[in-house]
Tab-separated table of C-alpha atoms in Angstrom:
chain	number	residue	atom	x	y	z
A	121	MET	CA	0.000	0.000	0.000
A	122	VAL	CA	1.285	3.465	-0.913
A	123	THR	CA	-0.069	6.593	0.792
A	124	VAL	CA	0.472	9.969	-0.860
A	125	ALA	CA	-0.102	13.167	1.130
A	126	VAL	CA	-0.705	16.389	-0.814
A	127	ASP	CA	-0.655	19.875	0.705
A	128	LEU	CA	-3.227	22.169	-0.908
A	129	PRO	CA	-1.799	25.649	-1.549
A	130	ALA	CA	-3.553	28.701	-0.122
A	131	ASP	CA	-3.398	30.313	-3.594
A	132	PRO	CA	-5.464	28.274	-6.067
A	133	ASN	CA	-3.219	29.323	-8.977
A	134	PRO	CA	-3.369	26.709	-11.811
A	135	LYS	CA	0.422	26.459	-11.951
A	136	ASN	CA	0.338	25.420	-8.288
A	137	ASP	CA	-2.280	22.746	-8.981
A	138	PRO	CA	-1.655	20.083	-6.332
A	139	PHE	CA	-3.074	17.391	-8.593
A	140	ASN	CA	-0.556	18.042	-11.352
A	141	PHE	CA	2.367	15.940	-10.199
A	142	THR	CA	4.266	12.842	-11.189
A	143	LEU	CA	4.778	9.946	-8.844
A	144	THR	CA	7.539	7.555	-9.801
A	145	VAL	CA	7.510	4.222	-8.010
A	146	THR	CA	10.404	1.835	-8.351
A	147	ALA	CA	9.604	-1.667	-7.191
A	148	VAL	CA	12.616	-3.144	-5.452
A	149	GLN	CA	12.411	-6.213	-3.311
A	150	ASP	CA	15.196	-7.792	-1.364
A	151	GLY	CA	15.869	-11.232	-2.632
A	152	THR	CA	18.249	-14.106	-2.876
A	153	THR	CA	18.453	-16.494	-5.808
A	154	LEU	CA	20.619	-19.434	-6.786
A	155	THR	CA	20.110	-20.259	-10.462
A	156	SER	CA	21.909	-22.778	-12.627
A	157	ALA	CA	23.171	-21.390	-15.927
A	158	VAL	CA	21.758	-24.450	-17.723
A	159	GLN	CA	18.271	-25.597	-16.806
A	160	GLN	CA	17.560	-29.321	-16.463
A	161	TYR	CA	14.320	-31.079	-17.415
A	162	ASN	CA	12.556	-32.931	-14.601
A	163	ARG	CA	10.554	-35.860	-16.009
A	164	THR	CA	8.451	-36.158	-12.860
A	165	THR	CA	7.247	-32.539	-12.753
A	166	LYS	CA	7.533	-32.117	-16.539
A	167	SER	CA	9.237	-28.759	-16.090
A	168	PHE	CA	12.649	-27.140	-16.343
A	169	GLY	CA	14.526	-26.047	-13.244
A	170	ASN	CA	17.936	-25.831	-11.644
A	171	TYR	CA	20.527	-28.419	-12.638
A	172	THR	CA	20.343	-30.915	-9.772
A	173	GLN	CA	21.309	-34.335	-11.159
A	174	PHE	CA	25.025	-34.690	-11.838
A	175	PRO	CA	26.092	-37.723	-13.929
A	176	THR	CA	28.971	-39.120	-11.851
A	177	VAL	CA	31.619	-41.755	-12.614
A	178	GLY	CA	34.039	-42.613	-9.800
A	179	SER	CA	34.856	-39.386	-7.999
A	180	THR	CA	34.073	-37.023	-10.872
A	181	SER	CA	30.822	-35.610	-12.213
A	182	LEU	CA	29.937	-33.374	-15.086
A	183	PRO	CA	30.037	-29.750	-13.898
A	184	ALA	CA	27.209	-27.261	-13.648
A	185	TYR	CA	27.408	-23.499	-13.328
A	186	TYR	CA	25.397	-21.526	-10.792
A	187	ASP	CA	24.806	-17.789	-10.473
A	188	LEU	CA	24.153	-16.164	-7.089
A	189	LEU	CA	22.114	-13.019	-6.606
A	190	ASN	CA	21.664	-11.388	-3.222
A	191	VAL	CA	20.127	-7.892	-3.120
A	192	ASP	CA	18.819	-5.767	-0.281
A	193	ARG	CA	15.625	-3.657	-0.220
A	194	THR	CA	17.299	-0.812	-2.102
A	195	GLY	CA	18.375	-3.122	-4.919
A	196	ALA	CA	22.050	-2.987	-3.956
A	197	THR	CA	24.006	-6.212	-4.353
A	198	VAL	CA	25.034	-7.853	-1.088
A	199	GLN	CA	28.053	-10.156	-1.168
A	200	ALA	CA	27.316	-13.897	-0.989
A	201	VAL	CA	29.277	-17.125	-1.389
A	202	LEU	CA	28.350	-20.689	-2.436
A	203	CYS	CA	29.513	-23.475	-0.104
A	204	SER	CA	29.160	-27.201	0.504
A	205	PHE	CA	30.152	-29.293	3.482
A	206	ASP	CA	29.335	-32.749	2.100
A	207	GLY	CA	31.224	-33.565	-1.073
A	208	ALA	CA	30.238	-30.994	-3.664
A	209	VAL	CA	33.284	-29.344	-5.244
A	210	ILE	CA	32.743	-25.604	-5.733
A	211	SER	CA	34.986	-23.080	-7.521
A	212	ASN	CA	34.346	-19.357	-7.813
A	213	ILE	CA	34.805	-18.586	-11.522
A	214	SER	CA	33.331	-15.068	-11.465
A	215	THR	CA	34.305	-12.606	-14.175
A	216	VAL	CA	33.184	-9.104	-15.073
A	217	SER	CA	30.733	-10.635	-17.563
A	218	PHE	CA	29.501	-13.272	-15.088
A	219	PRO	CA	29.748	-11.952	-11.524
A	220	ASN	CA	28.962	-14.396	-8.716
A	221	ARG	CA	29.296	-17.478	-10.954
A	222	TYR	CA	30.369	-20.796	-9.470
A	223	ARG	CA	31.410	-24.110	-11.064
A	224	VAL	CA	29.946	-27.070	-9.195
A	225	SER	CA	30.624	-30.800	-9.461
A	226	VAL	CA	30.113	-33.653	-7.034
A	227	SER	CA	32.691	-36.190	-5.908
A	228	SER	CA	30.397	-39.159	-5.286
A	229	LEU	CA	26.994	-40.646	-5.949
A	230	GLY	CA	24.206	-39.579	-3.608
A	231	THR	CA	22.775	-36.370	-2.215
A	232	HIS	CA	24.827	-33.242	-1.543
A	233	THR	CA	23.730	-29.757	-0.489
A	234	LEU	CA	24.774	-26.420	-1.964
A	235	GLN	CA	24.415	-23.575	0.522
A	236	MET	CA	24.520	-19.831	-0.043
A	237	TYR	CA	25.909	-17.702	2.805
A	238	PRO	CA	26.360	-13.942	3.183
A	239	GLY	CA	29.907	-12.637	2.911
A	240	SER	CA	32.926	-13.553	0.828
A	241	ALA	CA	34.077	-16.787	2.516
A	242	CYS	CA	32.381	-19.989	3.612
A	243	PRO	CA	31.891	-20.383	7.359
A	244	ALA	CA	34.011	-22.957	9.200
A	245	SER	CA	30.971	-25.229	9.551
A	246	ALA	CA	27.439	-25.351	8.207
A	247	GLY	CA	25.207	-22.734	9.778
A	248	THR	CA	22.037	-20.908	8.804
A	249	ALA	CA	22.244	-20.507	5.043
A	250	LEU	CA	20.455	-17.876	2.973
A	251	LEU	CA	19.470	-20.635	0.525
A	252	SER	CA	20.054	-24.363	0.140
A	253	GLN	CA	19.863	-26.491	-3.008
A	254	PRO	CA	20.039	-30.285	-2.835
A	255	VAL	CA	21.916	-31.903	-5.736
A	256	VAL	CA	22.450	-35.578	-6.509
A	257	GLY	CA	25.337	-37.507	-8.009
A	258	VAL	CA	23.681	-40.095	-10.271
A	259	ALA	CA	24.982	-42.954	-12.398
A	260	PRO	CA	25.077	-41.710	-15.992
A	261	PRO	CA	22.582	-43.195	-18.441
A	262	TRP	CA	25.492	-44.516	-20.543
A	263	GLY	CA	26.852	-46.592	-17.611
A	264	CYS	CA	30.507	-46.485	-16.566
A	265	ARG	CA	31.799	-46.198	-20.094
A	266	SER	CA	32.796	-42.924	-21.685
A	267	PRO	CA	29.905	-40.709	-22.764
A	268	PRO	CA	28.581	-41.338	-26.267
A	269	VAL	CA	30.380	-39.454	-29.013
A	270	SER	CA	28.541	-38.088	-32.003
A	271	HIS	CA	30.430	-38.250	-35.265
A	272	THR	CA	30.020	-35.924	-38.202
A	273	ARG	CA	30.728	-37.066	-41.727
A	274	TRP	CA	32.068	-34.502	-44.140
A	275	ARG	CA	31.401	-34.852	-47.844
């Protein structure tokens, strides 16, 4: 709800018309998001969402890239960091073009948790995170062999 108070001038001169004004409203909401750069299709919900299933062979998975956004009520960016305390491997790969971007892979099959914390460094142990995202190391659909390779024939 927005309340606007208008003082009526004592002189009813048209150039002092109190109802001739412009009100500019900028909607800014504080918010925190963790979004994967590539969206993954979920067959159960039949929708796209964050990349959460990492094909994993041995102690290596395919990587995914996540972008963090943490803004306050004025729209100013607040520093945040992506962490994991249970086997996800996270690297800050931020650049000018992609600020707050992280490369994520998992080191084993099973569930892992990505956690977003305020600040520039992960805490010594898991605490109250701004956001959490469960991710899962899964056996790849092609088994333990190398991923399928597509070949192109040139004429």
